[in-house]
PDB file of C-alpha atoms and ligand atoms in Angstrom:
ATOM      1  CA  MET A 433       0.000   0.000   0.000  1.00 93.00           C
ATOM      2  CA  VAL A 434       2.882   2.376   0.702  1.00 92.00           C
ATOM      3  CA  PHE A 435       4.100   2.143  -2.893  1.00 94.00           C
ATOM      4  CA  PHE A 436       0.991   1.194  -4.846  1.00 95.00           C
ATOM      5  CA  GLY A 437      -1.809   2.680  -2.768  1.00 96.00           C
ATOM      6  CA  LYS A 438      -2.029   5.918  -4.739  1.00 97.00           C
ATOM      7  CA  SER A 439      -1.850   6.731  -8.420  1.00 97.00           C
ATOM      8  CA  ILE A 440       1.014   8.538 -10.093  1.00 97.00           C
ATOM      9  CA  HIS A 441      -1.533  11.238 -10.849  1.00 97.00           C
ATOM     10  CA  ASP A 442      -2.357  11.714  -7.144  1.00 97.00           C
ATOM     11  CA  ARG A 443       1.322  12.230  -6.297  1.00 97.00           C
ATOM     12  CA  CYS A 444       2.393  14.139  -9.398  1.00 98.00           C
ATOM     13  CA  TYR A 445       3.910  17.585  -8.975  1.00 97.00           C
ATOM     14  CA  ARG A 446       2.217  18.581 -12.292  1.00 98.00           C
ATOM     15  CA  ARG A 447      -1.209  17.875 -10.847  1.00 97.00           C
ATOM     16  CA  PRO A 448      -2.018  21.553 -10.138  1.00 97.00           C
ATOM     17  CA  PHE A 449      -1.761  22.190 -13.885  1.00 97.00           C
ATOM     18  CA  TYR A 450      -4.115  19.305 -14.596  1.00 97.00           C
ATOM     19  CA  ASP A 451      -6.587  20.714 -12.083  1.00 97.00           C
ATOM     20  CA  LYS A 452      -6.387  24.117 -13.772  1.00 97.00           C
ATOM     21  CA  GLY A 453      -6.782  22.601 -17.245  1.00 97.00           C
ATOM     22  CA  LEU A 454      -3.287  23.570 -18.380  1.00 97.00           C
ATOM     23  CA  PHE A 455      -1.910  20.905 -20.720  1.00 98.00           C
ATOM     24  CA  ALA A 456       1.108  20.610 -22.979  1.00 98.00           C
ATOM     25  CA  GLU A 457      -0.147  19.855 -26.499  1.00 97.00           C
ATOM     26  CA  THR A 458       3.235  18.890 -27.955  1.00 97.00           C
ATOM     27  CA  PHE A 459       6.572  17.993 -26.396  1.00 97.00           C
ATOM     28  CA  ASP A 460       8.107  21.315 -27.366  1.00 96.00           C
ATOM     29  CA  ASP A 461       5.330  23.855 -27.006  1.00 98.00           C
ATOM     30  CA  GLU A 462       5.110  26.624 -24.418  1.00 98.00           C
ATOM     31  CA  GLY A 463       3.085  24.419 -22.085  1.00 97.00           C
ATOM     32  CA  ALA A 464       5.765  21.725 -22.168  1.00 97.00           C
ATOM     33  CA  ARG A 465       8.447  24.325 -21.410  1.00 97.00           C
ATOM     34  CA  LYS A 466       6.400  25.616 -18.482  1.00 97.00           C
ATOM     35  CA  GLY A 467       5.980  22.121 -17.046  1.00 97.00           C
ATOM     36  CA  TRP A 468       2.249  21.787 -17.647  1.00 98.00           C
ATOM     37  CA  CYS A 469       0.400  18.510 -17.367  1.00 98.00           C
ATOM     38  CA  LEU A 470       1.201  15.784 -19.936  1.00 98.00           C
ATOM     39  CA  TYR A 471      -2.255  14.220 -19.939  1.00 97.00           C
ATOM     40  CA  ARG A 472      -2.993  15.128 -23.552  1.00 97.00           C
ATOM     41  CA  LEU A 473       0.344  13.684 -24.617  1.00 97.00           C
ATOM     42  CA  GLY A 474      -0.713  10.270 -23.382  1.00 96.00           C
ATOM     43  CA  CYS A 475       0.338  10.302 -19.749  1.00 97.00           C
ATOM     44  CA  LYS A 476      -1.080   7.193 -18.048  1.00 96.00           C
ATOM     45  CA  GLY A 477      -0.499   8.584 -14.542  1.00 97.00           C
ATOM     46  CA  PRO A 478      -4.229   8.721 -13.749  1.00 96.00           C
ATOM     47  CA  MET A 479      -4.595   4.934 -14.154  1.00 95.00           C
ATOM     48  CA  THR A 480      -1.201   3.878 -12.812  1.00 97.00           C
ATOM     49  CA  TYR A 481      -0.567   3.000  -9.190  1.00 97.00           C
ATOM     50  CA  ASN A 482       3.057   3.364  -8.214  1.00 97.00           C
ATOM     51  CA  ALA A 483       5.394   5.588  -6.214  1.00 96.00           C
ATOM     52  CA  CYS A 484       7.636   6.914  -9.004  1.00 96.00           C
ATOM     53  CA  ALA A 485       6.431  10.466  -8.374  1.00 96.00           C
ATOM     54  CA  THR A 486       7.793  10.415  -4.828  1.00 95.00           C
ATOM     55  CA  THR A 487      10.645   7.889  -4.778  1.00 95.00           C
ATOM     56  CA  LYS A 488      11.808   8.737  -8.330  1.00 96.00           C
ATOM     57  CA  TRP A 489      14.393   6.639 -10.183  1.00 95.00           C
ATOM     58  CA  ASN A 490      18.161   6.337 -10.136  1.00 95.00           C
ATOM     59  CA  GLN A 491      18.545   7.082  -6.453  1.00 94.00           C
ATOM     60  CA  GLY A 492      16.018   9.889  -6.532  1.00 94.00           C
ATOM     61  CA  THR A 493      17.450  11.679  -9.565  1.00 96.00           C
ATOM     62  CA  SER A 494      14.255  12.008 -11.610  1.00 97.00           C
ATOM     63  CA  TRP A 495      11.336  10.096 -13.079  1.00 97.00           C
ATOM     64  CA  PRO A 496       9.600  10.068 -16.505  1.00 97.00           C
ATOM     65  CA  VAL A 497       7.132  12.908 -15.927  1.00 98.00           C
ATOM     66  CA  GLU A 498       9.848  15.104 -14.430  1.00 97.00           C
ATOM     67  CA  SER A 499      11.956  14.501 -17.530  1.00 96.00           C
ATOM     68  CA  GLY A 500       9.084  15.715 -19.702  1.00 97.00           C
ATOM     69  CA  HIS A 501       7.539  12.416 -20.828  1.00 97.00           C
ATOM     70  CA  GLY A 502       4.184  11.059 -19.752  1.00 97.00           C
ATOM     71  CA  CYS A 503       3.924   8.014 -17.550  1.00 97.00           C
ATOM     72  CA  LEU A 504       3.649   4.809 -19.621  1.00 96.00           C
ATOM     73  CA  GLY A 505       1.820   2.937 -16.890  1.00 96.00           C
ATOM     74  CA  CYS A 506       4.501   0.246 -16.853  1.00 95.00           C
ATOM     75  CA  SER A 507       3.471  -1.165 -13.474  1.00 95.00           C
ATOM     76  CA  GLU A 508      -0.091  -1.873 -14.604  1.00 95.00           C
ATOM     77  CA  PRO A 509      -1.005  -5.324 -15.948  1.00 93.00           C
ATOM     78  CA  ASN A 510      -0.641  -5.624 -19.749  1.00 90.00           C
ATOM     79  CA  PHE A 511       0.151  -1.931 -19.993  1.00 90.00           C
ATOM     80  CA  TRP A 512       1.516  -2.350 -23.505  1.00 88.00           C
ATOM     81  CA  ASP A 513      -1.969  -3.380 -24.675  1.00 85.00           C
ATOM     82  CA  ALA A 514      -3.744  -0.382 -23.119  1.00 76.00           C
ATOM     83  CA  GLY A 515      -3.532   1.799 -26.212  1.00 80.00           C
ATOM     84  CA  GLY A 516      -0.777   3.910 -27.712  1.00 89.00           C
ATOM     85  CA  PHE A 517       1.712   5.546 -25.396  1.00 92.00           C
ATOM     86  CA  TYR A 518       0.884   8.938 -26.898  1.00 94.00           C
ATOM     87  CA  ASN A 519      -2.897   8.591 -26.977  1.00 92.00           C
ATOM     88  CA  ALA A 520      -4.598  10.575 -24.240  1.00 92.00           C
ATOM     89  CA  LEU A 521      -6.753   8.583 -21.870  1.00 88.00           C
ATOM     90  CA  SER A 522     -10.380   8.999 -22.772  1.00 70.00           C
ATOM     91  CA  ILE A 523     -11.754   8.359 -19.285  1.00 49.00           C
ATOM     92  CA  PRO A 524     -10.969  10.814 -16.479  1.00 49.00           C
ATOM     93  CA  ASP A 525      -9.388   9.364 -13.331  1.00 46.00           C
ATOM     94  CA  SER A 526     -12.283  10.155 -11.020  1.00 49.00           C
ATOM     95  CA  ASP A 527     -15.982   9.480 -11.330  1.00 50.00           C
ATOM     96  CA  ILE A 528     -16.451  12.711 -13.257  1.00 50.00           C
ATOM     97  CA  THR A 529     -18.405  10.939 -16.018  1.00 49.00           C
ATOM     98  CA  ARG A 530     -20.779   9.345 -13.512  1.00 47.00           C
ATOM     99  CA  GLN A 531     -21.088  12.589 -11.566  1.00 52.00           C
ATOM    100  CA  ALA A 532     -21.873  14.428 -14.786  1.00 48.00           C
ATOM    101  CA  ALA A 533     -24.633  11.903 -15.480  1.00 47.00           C
ATOM    102  CA  TYR A 534     -26.037  12.435 -11.985  1.00 49.00           C
ATOM    103  CA  VAL A 535     -25.909  16.199 -12.423  1.00 51.00           C
ATOM    104  CA  LEU A 536     -27.587  15.898 -15.811  1.00 48.00           C
ATOM    105  CA  GLY A 537     -30.277  13.632 -14.348  1.00 51.00           C
ATOM    106  CA  ALA A 538     -30.810  15.996 -11.436  1.00 54.00           C
ATOM    107  CA  GLY A 539     -30.999  18.903 -13.878  1.00 52.00           C
ATOM    108  CA  VAL A 540     -33.644  17.134 -15.955  1.00 50.00           C
ATOM    109  CA  ALA A 541     -35.639  16.298 -12.808  1.00 55.00           C
ATOM    110  CA  LEU A 542     -35.367  19.876 -11.540  1.00 56.00           C
ATOM    111  CA  GLY A 543     -36.335  21.181 -14.963  1.00 56.00           C
ATOM    112  CA  ALA A 544     -39.395  18.925 -15.054  1.00 56.00           C
ATOM    113  CA  ALA A 545     -40.369  19.975 -11.517  1.00 60.00           C
ATOM    114  CA  ALA A 546     -39.874  23.648 -12.355  1.00 58.00           C
ATOM    115  CA  GLY A 547     -41.959  23.180 -15.505  1.00 59.00           C
ATOM    116  CA  ALA A 548     -44.797  21.584 -13.509  1.00 60.00           C
ATOM    117  CA  ILE A 549     -44.662  24.390 -10.933  1.00 62.00           C
ATOM    118  CA  ASN A 550     -44.696  27.014 -13.665  1.00 60.00           C
ATOM    119  CA  ARG A 551     -47.640  25.362 -15.438  1.00 59.00           C
ATOM    120  CA  ASN A 552     -49.520  25.273 -12.128  1.00 62.00           C
ATOM    121  CA  LYS A 553     -48.772  28.967 -11.504  1.00 61.00           C
ATOM    122  CA  GLN A 554     -49.767  29.785 -15.076  1.00 61.00           C
ATOM    123  CA  SER A 555     -53.033  27.922 -14.650  1.00 57.00           C
ATOM    124  CA  LYS A 556     -53.823  29.709 -11.359  1.00 63.00           C
ATOM    125  CA  ALA A 557     -52.907  33.055 -12.864  1.00 57.00           C
ATOM    126  CA  ALA A 558     -55.102  32.384 -15.880  1.00 55.00           C
ATOM    127  CA  SER A 559     -58.054  31.384 -13.717  1.00 57.00           C
ATOM    128  CA  ALA A 560     -57.497  34.405 -11.460  1.00 60.00           C
ATOM    129  CA  HIS A 561     -57.647  36.675 -14.490  1.00 54.00           C
ATOM    130  CA  GLU A 562     -60.598  35.233 -16.320  1.00 56.00           C
ATOM    131  CA  THR A 563     -62.169  37.538 -18.783  1.00 53.00           C
ATOM    132  CA  VAL A 564     -65.147  39.368 -17.376  1.00 54.00           C
ATOM    133  CA  THR A 565     -67.968  39.646 -19.798  1.00 56.00           C
ATOM    134  CA  ILE A 566     -70.915  42.096 -19.902  1.00 57.00           C
ATOM    135  CA  ASP A 567     -73.125  39.281 -18.736  1.00 62.00           C
ATOM    136  CA  ASP A 568     -70.917  38.736 -15.663  1.00 59.00           C
ATOM    137  CA  LEU A 569     -71.191  42.432 -14.810  1.00 56.00           C
ATOM    138  CA  ASP A 570     -74.935  42.307 -15.177  1.00 58.00           C
ATOM    139  CA  LYS A 571     -75.139  39.396 -12.739  1.00 62.00           C
ATOM    140  CA  LYS A 572     -73.160  41.269 -10.083  1.00 52.00           C
ATOM    141  CA  SER A 573     -75.127  44.478 -10.276  1.00 50.00           C
TER     142      SER A 573
HETATM  143  S1  SF4 B1953      -1.778  13.354 -16.135  1.00 79.04           S
HETATM  144 FE1  SF4 B1953       0.387  12.756 -15.826  1.00 79.04          FE
HETATM  145  S2  SF4 B1953       1.565  14.672 -15.910  1.00 79.04           S
HETATM  146 FE2  SF4 B1953      -0.588  15.220 -15.623  1.00 79.04          FE
HETATM  147  S3  SF4 B1953      -0.828  15.417 -13.408  1.00 79.04           S
HETATM  148 FE3  SF4 B1953      -1.424  13.320 -13.922  1.00 79.04          FE
HETATM  149  S4  SF4 B1953       0.437  12.091 -13.700  1.00 79.04           S
HETATM  150 FE4  SF4 B1953       1.087  14.243 -13.752  1.00 79.04          FE
END
């Protein structure tokens, strides 16, 4: 658990850039020079559980992400079959997709409820402002 309990992504010093949506698009663009997140360049850190980001390699000299290359996910089973090294992961590391579905579902439910409330208000307003005819006036006088 000490070494494999957290993902590379959770320990990565580039994580603040990921959280801010700042990504290198190529290995030599401005983002790459500024040390932005390598997610879009195929980094497999979000799905890889290892301690490289903290223990580093070669007696603590560096590790792949620090040298400017995305994590290959080499400690994950069959990592070489998990898609191209330079293809960005299509699924975010957290349950963002599921949460988005919940939010969408809640939004639809709230929208339906708001629609029903509005129709009810509209109906009450319409009945409260029924047209008064000459005949109605005659009855009241
Ligand atoms: S996607 Fe890769 S480079 Fe970006 S924060 Fe996660 S582990 Fe670090």
